[in-house]
Coordinates of N, CA and C in Angstrom, one line a residue:
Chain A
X13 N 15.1 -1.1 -14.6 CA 14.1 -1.8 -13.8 C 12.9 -0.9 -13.5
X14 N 11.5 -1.5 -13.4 CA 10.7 -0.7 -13.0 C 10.7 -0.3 -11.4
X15 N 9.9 1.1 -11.8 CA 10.6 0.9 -10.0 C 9.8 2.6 -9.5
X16 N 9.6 2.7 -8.5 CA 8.9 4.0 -7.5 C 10.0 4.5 -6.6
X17 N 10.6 5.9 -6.7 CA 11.3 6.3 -6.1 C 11.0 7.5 -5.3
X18 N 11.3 7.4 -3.7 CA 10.9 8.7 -2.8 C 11.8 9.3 -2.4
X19 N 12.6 10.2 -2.8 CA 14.1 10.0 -2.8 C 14.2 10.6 -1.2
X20 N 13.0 11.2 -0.3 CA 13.5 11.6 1.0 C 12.5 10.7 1.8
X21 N 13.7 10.0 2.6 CA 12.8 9.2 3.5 C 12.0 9.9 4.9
X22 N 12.6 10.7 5.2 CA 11.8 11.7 6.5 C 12.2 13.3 5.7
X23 N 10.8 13.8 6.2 CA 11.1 15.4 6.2 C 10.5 15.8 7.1
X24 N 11.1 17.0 7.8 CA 10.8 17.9 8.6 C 10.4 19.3 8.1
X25 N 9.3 19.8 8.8 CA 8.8 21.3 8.4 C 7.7 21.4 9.3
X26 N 8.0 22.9 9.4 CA 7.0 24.0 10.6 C 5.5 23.6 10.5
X27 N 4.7 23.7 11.3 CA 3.4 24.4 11.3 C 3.2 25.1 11.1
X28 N 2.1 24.9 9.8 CA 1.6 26.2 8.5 C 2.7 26.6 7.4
X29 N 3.7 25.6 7.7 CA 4.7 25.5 6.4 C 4.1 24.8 4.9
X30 N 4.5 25.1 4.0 CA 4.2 24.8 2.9 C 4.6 23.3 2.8
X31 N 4.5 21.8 1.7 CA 4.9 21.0 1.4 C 5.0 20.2 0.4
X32 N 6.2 19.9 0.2 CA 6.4 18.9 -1.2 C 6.7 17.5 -0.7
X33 N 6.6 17.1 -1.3 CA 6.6 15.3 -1.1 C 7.5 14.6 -2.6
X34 N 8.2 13.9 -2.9 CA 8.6 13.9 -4.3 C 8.1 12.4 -4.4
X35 N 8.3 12.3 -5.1 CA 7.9 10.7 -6.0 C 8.2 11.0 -7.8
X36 N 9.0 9.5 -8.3 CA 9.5 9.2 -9.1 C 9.7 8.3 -9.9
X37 N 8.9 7.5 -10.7 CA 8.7 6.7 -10.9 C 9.6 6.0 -12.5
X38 N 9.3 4.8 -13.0 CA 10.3 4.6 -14.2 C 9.3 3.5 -14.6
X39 N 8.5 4.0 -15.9 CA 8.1 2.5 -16.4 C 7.7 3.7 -17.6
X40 N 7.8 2.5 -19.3 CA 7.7 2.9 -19.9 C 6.5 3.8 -21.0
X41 N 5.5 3.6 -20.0 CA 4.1 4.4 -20.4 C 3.8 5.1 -19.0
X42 N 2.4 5.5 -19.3 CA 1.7 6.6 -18.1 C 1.3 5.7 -17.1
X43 N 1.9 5.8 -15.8 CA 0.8 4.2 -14.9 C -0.4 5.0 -14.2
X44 N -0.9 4.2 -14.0 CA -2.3 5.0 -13.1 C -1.2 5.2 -11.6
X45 N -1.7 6.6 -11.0 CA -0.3 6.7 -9.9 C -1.5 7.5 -8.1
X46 N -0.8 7.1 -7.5 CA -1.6 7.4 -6.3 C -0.7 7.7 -5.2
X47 N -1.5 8.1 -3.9 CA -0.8 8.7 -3.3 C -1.6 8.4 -2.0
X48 N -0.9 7.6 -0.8 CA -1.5 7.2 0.3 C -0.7 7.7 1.5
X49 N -1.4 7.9 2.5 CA -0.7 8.0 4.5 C -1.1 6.9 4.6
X50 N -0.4 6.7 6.1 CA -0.3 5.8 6.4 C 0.0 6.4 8.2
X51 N -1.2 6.0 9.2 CA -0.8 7.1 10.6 C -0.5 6.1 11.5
X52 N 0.3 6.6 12.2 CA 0.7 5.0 13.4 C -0.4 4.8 13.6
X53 N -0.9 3.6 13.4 CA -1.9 2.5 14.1 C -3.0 2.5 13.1
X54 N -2.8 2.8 12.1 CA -3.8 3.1 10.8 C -3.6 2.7 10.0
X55 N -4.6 2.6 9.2 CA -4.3 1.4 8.0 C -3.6 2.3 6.6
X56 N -3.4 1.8 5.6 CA -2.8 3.1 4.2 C -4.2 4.0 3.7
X57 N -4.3 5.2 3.8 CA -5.8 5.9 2.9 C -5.4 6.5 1.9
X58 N -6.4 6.4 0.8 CA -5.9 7.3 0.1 C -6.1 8.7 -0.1
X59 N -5.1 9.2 -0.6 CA -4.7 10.9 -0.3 C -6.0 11.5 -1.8
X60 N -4.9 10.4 -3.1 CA -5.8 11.1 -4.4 C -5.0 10.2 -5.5
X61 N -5.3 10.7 -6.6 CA -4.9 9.5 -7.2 C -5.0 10.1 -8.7
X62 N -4.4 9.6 -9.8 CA -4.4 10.0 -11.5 C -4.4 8.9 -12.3
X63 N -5.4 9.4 -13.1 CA -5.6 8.3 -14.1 C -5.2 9.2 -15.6
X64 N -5.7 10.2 -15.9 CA -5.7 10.7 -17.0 C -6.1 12.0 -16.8
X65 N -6.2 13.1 -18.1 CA -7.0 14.4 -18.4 C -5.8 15.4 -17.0
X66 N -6.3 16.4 -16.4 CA -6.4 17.4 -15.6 C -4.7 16.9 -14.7
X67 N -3.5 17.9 -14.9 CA -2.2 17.2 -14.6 C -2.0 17.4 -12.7
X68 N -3.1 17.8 -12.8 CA -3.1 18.4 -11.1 C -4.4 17.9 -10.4
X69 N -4.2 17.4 -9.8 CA -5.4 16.7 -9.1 C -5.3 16.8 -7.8
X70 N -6.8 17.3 -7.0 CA -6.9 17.5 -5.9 C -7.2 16.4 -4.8
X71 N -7.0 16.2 -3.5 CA -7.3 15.1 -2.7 C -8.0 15.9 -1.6
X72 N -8.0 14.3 -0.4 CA -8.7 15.1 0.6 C -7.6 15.6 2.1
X73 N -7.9 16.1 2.4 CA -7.2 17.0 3.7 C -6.4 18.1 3.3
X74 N -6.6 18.3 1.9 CA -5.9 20.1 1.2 C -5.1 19.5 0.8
X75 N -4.2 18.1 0.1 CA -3.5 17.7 -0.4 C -3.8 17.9 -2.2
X76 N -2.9 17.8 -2.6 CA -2.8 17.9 -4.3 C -1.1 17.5 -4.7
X77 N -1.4 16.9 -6.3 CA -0.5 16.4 -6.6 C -0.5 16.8 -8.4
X78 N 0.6 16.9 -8.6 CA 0.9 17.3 -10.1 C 2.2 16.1 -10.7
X79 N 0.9 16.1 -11.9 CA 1.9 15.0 -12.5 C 2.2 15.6 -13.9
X80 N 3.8 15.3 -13.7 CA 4.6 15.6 -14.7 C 5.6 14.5 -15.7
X81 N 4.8 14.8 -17.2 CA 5.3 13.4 -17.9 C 6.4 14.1 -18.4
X82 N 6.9 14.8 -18.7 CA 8.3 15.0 -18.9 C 9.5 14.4 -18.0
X83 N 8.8 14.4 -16.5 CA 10.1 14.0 -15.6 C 9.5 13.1 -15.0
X84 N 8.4 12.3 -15.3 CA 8.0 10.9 -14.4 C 7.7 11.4 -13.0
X85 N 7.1 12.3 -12.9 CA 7.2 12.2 -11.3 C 5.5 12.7 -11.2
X86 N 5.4 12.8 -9.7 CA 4.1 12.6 -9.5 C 3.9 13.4 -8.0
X87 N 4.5 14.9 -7.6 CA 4.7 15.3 -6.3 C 3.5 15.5 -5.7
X88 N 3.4 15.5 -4.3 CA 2.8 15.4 -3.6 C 2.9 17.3 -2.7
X89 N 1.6 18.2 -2.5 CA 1.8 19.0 -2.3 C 0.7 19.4 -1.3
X90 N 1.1 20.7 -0.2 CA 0.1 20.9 0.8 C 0.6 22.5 1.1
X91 N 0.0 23.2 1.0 CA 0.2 24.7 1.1 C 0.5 24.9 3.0
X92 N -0.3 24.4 3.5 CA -0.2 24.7 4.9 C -0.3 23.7 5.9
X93 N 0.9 22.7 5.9 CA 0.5 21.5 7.2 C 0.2 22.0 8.5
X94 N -0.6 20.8 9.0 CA -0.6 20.9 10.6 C -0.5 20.0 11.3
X95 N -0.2 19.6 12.2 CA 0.4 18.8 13.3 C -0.4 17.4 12.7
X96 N -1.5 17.6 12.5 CA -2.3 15.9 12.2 C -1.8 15.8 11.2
X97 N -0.9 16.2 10.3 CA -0.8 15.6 8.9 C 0.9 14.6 9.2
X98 N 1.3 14.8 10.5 CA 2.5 13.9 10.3 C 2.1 12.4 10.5
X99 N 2.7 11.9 9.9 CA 2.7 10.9 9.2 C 3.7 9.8 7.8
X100 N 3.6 9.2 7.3 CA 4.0 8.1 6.9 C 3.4 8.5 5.2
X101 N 4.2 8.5 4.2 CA 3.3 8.6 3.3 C 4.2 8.1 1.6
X102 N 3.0 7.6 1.3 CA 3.5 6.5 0.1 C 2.9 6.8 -1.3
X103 N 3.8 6.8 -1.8 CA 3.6 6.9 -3.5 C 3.3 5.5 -4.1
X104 N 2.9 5.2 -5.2 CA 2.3 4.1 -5.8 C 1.6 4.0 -7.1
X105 N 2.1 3.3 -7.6 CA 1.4 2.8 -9.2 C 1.0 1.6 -9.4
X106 N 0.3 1.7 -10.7 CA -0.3 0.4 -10.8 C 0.0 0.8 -12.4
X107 N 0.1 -0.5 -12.9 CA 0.3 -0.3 -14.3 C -0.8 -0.9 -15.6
X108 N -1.6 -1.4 -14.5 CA -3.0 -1.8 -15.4 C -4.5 -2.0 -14.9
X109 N -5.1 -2.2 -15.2 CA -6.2 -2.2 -14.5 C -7.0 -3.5 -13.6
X110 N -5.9 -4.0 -13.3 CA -6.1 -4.8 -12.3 C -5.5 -4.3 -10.8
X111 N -4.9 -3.3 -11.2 CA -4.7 -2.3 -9.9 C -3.9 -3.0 -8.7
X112 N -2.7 -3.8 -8.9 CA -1.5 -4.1 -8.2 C -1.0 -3.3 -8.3
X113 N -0.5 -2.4 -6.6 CA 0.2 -1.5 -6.6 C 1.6 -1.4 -6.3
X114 N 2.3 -1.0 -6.8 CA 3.8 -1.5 -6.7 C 4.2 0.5 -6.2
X115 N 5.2 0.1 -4.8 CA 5.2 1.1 -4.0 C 6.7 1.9 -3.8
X116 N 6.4 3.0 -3.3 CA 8.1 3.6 -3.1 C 8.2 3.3 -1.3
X117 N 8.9 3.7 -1.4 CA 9.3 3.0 0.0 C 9.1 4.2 1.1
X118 N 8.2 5.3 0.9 CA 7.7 6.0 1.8 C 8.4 7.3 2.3
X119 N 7.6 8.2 2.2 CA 8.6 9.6 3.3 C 8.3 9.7 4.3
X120 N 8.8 9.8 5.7 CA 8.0 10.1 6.7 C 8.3 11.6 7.0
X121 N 6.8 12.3 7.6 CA 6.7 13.8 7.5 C 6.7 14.1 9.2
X122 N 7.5 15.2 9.3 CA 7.6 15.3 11.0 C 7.1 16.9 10.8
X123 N 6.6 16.8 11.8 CA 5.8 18.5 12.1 C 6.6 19.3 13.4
X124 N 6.9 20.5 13.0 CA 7.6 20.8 14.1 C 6.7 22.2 14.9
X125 N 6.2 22.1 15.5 CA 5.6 23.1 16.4 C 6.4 24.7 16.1
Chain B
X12 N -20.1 1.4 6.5 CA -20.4 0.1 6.6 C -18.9 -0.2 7.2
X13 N -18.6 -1.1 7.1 CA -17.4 -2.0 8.1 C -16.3 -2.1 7.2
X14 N -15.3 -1.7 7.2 CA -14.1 -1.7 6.6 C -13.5 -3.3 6.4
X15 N -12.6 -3.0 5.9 CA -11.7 -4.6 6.0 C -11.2 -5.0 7.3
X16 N -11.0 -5.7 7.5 CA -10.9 -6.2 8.8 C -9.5 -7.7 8.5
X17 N -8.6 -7.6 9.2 CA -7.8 -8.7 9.6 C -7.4 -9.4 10.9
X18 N -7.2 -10.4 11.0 CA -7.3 -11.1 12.4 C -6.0 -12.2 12.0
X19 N -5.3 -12.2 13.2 CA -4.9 -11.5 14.2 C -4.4 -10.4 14.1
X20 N -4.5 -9.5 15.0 CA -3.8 -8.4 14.7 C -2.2 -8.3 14.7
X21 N -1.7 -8.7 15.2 CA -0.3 -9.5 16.0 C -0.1 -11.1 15.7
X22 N 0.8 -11.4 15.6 CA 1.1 -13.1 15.4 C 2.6 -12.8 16.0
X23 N 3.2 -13.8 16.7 CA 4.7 -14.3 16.9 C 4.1 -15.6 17.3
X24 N 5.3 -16.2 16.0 CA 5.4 -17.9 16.3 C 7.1 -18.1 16.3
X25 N 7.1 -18.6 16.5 CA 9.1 -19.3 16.1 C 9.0 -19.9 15.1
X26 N 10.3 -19.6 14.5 CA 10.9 -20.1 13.3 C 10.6 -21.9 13.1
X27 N 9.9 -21.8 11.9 CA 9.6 -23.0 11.1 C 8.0 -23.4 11.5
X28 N 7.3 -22.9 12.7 CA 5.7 -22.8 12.7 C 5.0 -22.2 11.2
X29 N 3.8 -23.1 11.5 CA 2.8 -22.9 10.0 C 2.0 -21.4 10.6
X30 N 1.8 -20.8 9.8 CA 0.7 -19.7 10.2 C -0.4 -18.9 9.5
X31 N -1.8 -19.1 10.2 CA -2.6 -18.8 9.0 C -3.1 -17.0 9.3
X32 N -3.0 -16.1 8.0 CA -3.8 -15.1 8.1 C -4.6 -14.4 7.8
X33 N -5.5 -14.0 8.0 CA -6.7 -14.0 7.4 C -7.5 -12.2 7.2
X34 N -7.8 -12.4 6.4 CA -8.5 -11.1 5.9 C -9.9 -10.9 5.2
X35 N -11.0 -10.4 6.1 CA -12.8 -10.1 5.8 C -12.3 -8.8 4.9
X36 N -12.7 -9.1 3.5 CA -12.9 -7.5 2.7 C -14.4 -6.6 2.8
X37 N -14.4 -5.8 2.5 CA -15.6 -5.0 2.2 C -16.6 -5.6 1.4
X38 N -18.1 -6.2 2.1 CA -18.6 -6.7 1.4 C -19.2 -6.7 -0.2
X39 N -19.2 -7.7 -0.9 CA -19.0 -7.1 -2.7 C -18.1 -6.9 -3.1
X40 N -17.2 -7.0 -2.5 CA -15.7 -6.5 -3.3 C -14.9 -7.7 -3.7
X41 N -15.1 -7.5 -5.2 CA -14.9 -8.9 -5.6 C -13.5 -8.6 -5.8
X42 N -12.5 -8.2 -5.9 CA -11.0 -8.3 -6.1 C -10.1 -7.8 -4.4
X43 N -9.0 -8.6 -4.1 CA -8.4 -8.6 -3.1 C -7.0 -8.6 -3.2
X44 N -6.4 -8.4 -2.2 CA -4.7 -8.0 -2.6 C -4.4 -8.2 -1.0
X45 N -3.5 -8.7 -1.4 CA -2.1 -9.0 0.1 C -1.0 -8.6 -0.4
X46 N -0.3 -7.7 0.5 CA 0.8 -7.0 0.3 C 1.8 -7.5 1.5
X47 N 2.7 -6.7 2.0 CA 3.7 -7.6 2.7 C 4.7 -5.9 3.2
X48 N 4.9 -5.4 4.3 CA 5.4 -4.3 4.5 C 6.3 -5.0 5.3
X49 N 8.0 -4.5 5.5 CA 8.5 -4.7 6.0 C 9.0 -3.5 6.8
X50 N 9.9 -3.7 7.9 CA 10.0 -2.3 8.6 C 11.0 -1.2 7.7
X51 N 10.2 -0.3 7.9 CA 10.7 1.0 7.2 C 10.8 1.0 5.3
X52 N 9.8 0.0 4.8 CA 10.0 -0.4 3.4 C 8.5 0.4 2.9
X53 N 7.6 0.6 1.4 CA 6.7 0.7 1.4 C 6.0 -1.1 1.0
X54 N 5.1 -1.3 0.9 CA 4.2 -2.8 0.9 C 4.7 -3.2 -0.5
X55 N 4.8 -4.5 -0.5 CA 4.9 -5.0 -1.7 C 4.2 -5.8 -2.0
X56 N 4.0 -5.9 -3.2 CA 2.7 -6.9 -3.4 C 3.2 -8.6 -3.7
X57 N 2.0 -9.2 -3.1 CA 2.3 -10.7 -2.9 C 1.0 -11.2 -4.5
X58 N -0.5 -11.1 -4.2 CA -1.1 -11.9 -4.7 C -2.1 -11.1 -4.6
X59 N -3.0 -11.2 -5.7 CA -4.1 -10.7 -5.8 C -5.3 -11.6 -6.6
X60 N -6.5 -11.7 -6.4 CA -7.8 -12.7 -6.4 C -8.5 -11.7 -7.2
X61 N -9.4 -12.5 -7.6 CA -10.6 -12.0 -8.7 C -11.6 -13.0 -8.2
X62 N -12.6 -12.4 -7.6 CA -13.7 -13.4 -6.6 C -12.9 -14.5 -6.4
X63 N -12.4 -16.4 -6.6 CA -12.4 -17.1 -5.9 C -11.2 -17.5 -6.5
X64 N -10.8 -17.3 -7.4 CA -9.2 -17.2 -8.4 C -8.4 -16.7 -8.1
X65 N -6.9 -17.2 -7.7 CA -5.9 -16.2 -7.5 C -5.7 -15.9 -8.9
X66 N -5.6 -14.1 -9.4 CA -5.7 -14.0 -10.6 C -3.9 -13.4 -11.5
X67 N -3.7 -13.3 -10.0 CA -1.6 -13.2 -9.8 C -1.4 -13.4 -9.0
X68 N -0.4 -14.1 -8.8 CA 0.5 -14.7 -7.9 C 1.8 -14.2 -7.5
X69 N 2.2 -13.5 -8.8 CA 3.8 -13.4 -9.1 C 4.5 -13.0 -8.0
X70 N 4.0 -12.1 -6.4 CA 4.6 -11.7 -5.7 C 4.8 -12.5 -4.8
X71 N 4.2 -13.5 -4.6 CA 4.6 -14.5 -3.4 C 5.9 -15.2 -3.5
X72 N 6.9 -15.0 -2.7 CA 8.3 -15.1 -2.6 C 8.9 -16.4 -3.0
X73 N 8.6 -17.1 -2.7 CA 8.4 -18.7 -2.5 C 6.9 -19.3 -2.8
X74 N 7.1 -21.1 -2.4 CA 6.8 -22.0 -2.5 C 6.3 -22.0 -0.9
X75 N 6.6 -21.3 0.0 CA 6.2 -21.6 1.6 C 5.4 -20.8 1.6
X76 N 5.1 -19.7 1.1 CA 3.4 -18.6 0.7 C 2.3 -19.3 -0.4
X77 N 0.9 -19.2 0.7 CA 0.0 -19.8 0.0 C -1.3 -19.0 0.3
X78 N -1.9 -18.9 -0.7 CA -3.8 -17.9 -0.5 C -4.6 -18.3 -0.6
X79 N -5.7 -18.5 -0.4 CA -6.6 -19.1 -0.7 C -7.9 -18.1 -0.8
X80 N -9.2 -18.5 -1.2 CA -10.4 -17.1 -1.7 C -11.7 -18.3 -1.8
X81 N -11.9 -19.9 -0.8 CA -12.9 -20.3 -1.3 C -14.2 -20.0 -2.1
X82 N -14.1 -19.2 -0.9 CA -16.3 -18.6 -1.2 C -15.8 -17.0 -2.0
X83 N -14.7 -16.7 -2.5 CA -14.8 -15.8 -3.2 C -15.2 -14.3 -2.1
X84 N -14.8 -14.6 -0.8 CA -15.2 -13.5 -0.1 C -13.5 -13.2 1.0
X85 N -13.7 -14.1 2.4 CA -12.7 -14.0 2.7 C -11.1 -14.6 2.7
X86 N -10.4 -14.6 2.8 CA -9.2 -14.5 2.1 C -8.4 -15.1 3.5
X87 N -7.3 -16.5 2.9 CA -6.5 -16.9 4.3 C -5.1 -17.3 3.5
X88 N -4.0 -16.3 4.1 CA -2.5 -16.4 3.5 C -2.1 -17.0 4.1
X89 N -1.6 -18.4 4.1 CA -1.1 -19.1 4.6 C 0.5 -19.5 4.8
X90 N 1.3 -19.6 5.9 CA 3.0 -19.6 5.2 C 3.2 -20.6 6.1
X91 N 4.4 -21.8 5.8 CA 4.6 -22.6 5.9 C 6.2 -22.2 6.6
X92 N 6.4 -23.1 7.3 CA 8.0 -23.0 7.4 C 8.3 -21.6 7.9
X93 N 7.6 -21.1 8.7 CA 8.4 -19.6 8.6 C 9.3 -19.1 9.1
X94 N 10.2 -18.2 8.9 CA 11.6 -18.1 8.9 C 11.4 -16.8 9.4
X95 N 12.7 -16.2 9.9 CA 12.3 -15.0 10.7 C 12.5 -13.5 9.6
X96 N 13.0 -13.6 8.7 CA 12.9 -13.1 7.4 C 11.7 -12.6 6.9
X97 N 10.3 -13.2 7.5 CA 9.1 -13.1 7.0 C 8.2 -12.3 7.7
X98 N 8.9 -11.8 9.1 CA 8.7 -10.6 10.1 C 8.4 -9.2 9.3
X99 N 7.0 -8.8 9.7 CA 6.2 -7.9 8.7 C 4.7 -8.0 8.9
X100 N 4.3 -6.9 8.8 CA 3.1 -6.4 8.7 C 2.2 -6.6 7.4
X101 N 1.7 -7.4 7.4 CA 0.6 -8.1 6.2 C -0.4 -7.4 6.2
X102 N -0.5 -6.9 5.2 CA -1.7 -6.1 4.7 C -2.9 -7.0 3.5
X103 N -4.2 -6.5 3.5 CA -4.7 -6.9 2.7 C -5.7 -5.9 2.6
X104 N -6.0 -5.6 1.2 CA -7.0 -4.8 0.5 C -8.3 -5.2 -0.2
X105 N -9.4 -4.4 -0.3 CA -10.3 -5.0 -1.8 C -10.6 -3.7 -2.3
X106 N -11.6 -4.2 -3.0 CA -11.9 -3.3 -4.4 C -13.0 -3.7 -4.9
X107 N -13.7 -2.6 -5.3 CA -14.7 -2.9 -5.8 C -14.9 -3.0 -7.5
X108 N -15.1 -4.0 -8.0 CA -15.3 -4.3 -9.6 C -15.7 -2.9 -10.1
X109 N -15.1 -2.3 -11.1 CA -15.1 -0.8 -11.6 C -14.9 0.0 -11.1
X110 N -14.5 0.1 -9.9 CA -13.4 0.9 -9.0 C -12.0 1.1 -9.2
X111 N -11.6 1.6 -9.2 CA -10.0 2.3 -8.9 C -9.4 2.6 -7.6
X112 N -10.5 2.6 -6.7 CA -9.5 2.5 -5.6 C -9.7 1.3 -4.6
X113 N -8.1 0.8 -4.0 CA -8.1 -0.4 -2.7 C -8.4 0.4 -1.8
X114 N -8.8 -0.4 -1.0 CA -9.7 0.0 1.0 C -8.4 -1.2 1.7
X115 N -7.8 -0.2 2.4 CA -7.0 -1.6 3.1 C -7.1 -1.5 4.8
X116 N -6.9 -3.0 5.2 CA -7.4 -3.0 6.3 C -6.0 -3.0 7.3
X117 N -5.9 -2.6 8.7 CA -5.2 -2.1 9.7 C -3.7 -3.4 9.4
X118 N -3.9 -4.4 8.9 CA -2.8 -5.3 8.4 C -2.8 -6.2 9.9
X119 N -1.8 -7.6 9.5 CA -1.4 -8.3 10.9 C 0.3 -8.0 11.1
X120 N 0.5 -7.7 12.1 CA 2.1 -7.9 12.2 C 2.5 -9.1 12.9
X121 N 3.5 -9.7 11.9 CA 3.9 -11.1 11.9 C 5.4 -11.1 12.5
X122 N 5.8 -11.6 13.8 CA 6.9 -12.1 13.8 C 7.1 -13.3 14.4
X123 N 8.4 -13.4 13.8 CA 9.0 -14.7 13.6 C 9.9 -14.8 14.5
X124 N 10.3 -15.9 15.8 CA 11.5 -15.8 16.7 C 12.4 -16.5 16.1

């Protein structure tokens, strides 16, 4: 079945810790793939997003994500969090260009002082 | 300029009340999307419009979910019968024609007693 997979629902990590995020997807071509937060009382934004070309793609707030077609996945990465980045955060595809986004079911990121 | 906007912010009705909800997209944005987040799930998609056409439906659960897009602008999800199962935070997005990315608005949270 098709389907978006986050395999950790919460993570925890330091201030000025490094970060990964995973996401994992299963459909049988490349989908267009993105990557959204979500802050208590906020609506979903987007982080960044791939369509094609360049496997690493930069976002905004020092986020970046590398997509890898060997293993379907699409990680989500930040060299140095800080306390505003905890948060709620969602993986997502769309598999045509009508851009229905079909979702994983979220990591939540906890920042620990 | 003014984001999307949904009203009510909040809804509780009791089980088997009709309830309408509604979502102003970013003006011009001729495609729209309602999604459906449940607690601790990522959104799933219900229905998506192409100016005044629902142009998918496939996510609407039932026969008691209904959308509407008169004037091809604002958008009113309507659910019939509601059951407390339908408890959730309704989201709605648009897009701008040749765009790739949704703008989504703060969502309504729906419960059902």
């Amino acid at each position: 079945a098709q389907s978006v997979t986050q395999p950790d629902i919460h993570i925890t990590v330091s201030e000025g810790a490094s970060l990964e995020l995973r996401c994992n997807y299963s459909y049988g071509a490349t989908p267009y793939l993105f990557w959204y937060v979500q802050s208590p009382g906020q609506g979903l934004q987007l982080l960044l997003k791939y369509f094609s070309g360049d496997t690493l793609v930069q976002g905004i707030k020092g986020f970046e994500a590398e997509f890898k077609r060997s293993q379907s996945s699409f990680n989500l990465r930040k060299p140095s969090v800080h306390w505003s980045d905890a948060a709620e955060y969602f993986c997502a595809v769309a598999l045509d260009s009508n851009y229905q986004l079909i979702w994983g079911a979220g990591t939540k990121l906890i920042i620990k002082p | 300029g003014a984001g999307v906007s949904q009203t009510p912010s909040n809804k509780v009705t009791e089980k088997g009340k009709y309830v309408e909800l509604r979502c102003d997209p970013i003006s011009g944005h001729t495609a729209l999307y309602w999604y459906r987040q449940s607690l601790g799930q990522g959104p799933e998609f219900l229905i998506y419009f192409q100016g005044t056409g629902a142009a998918d439906d496939s996510g609407l659960p039932n026969d008691r979910f209904f959308a509407v897009r008169p004037e091809g602008s604002v958008s009113t999800l309507k659910i019939q019968r509601t059951e407390r199962g339908d408890s959730a935070v309704y989201l709605c997005a648009s897009r701008e024609t040749g765009v790739n990315e949704q703008f989504f608005g703060p969502g309504t949270r729906l419960t059902v007693l």
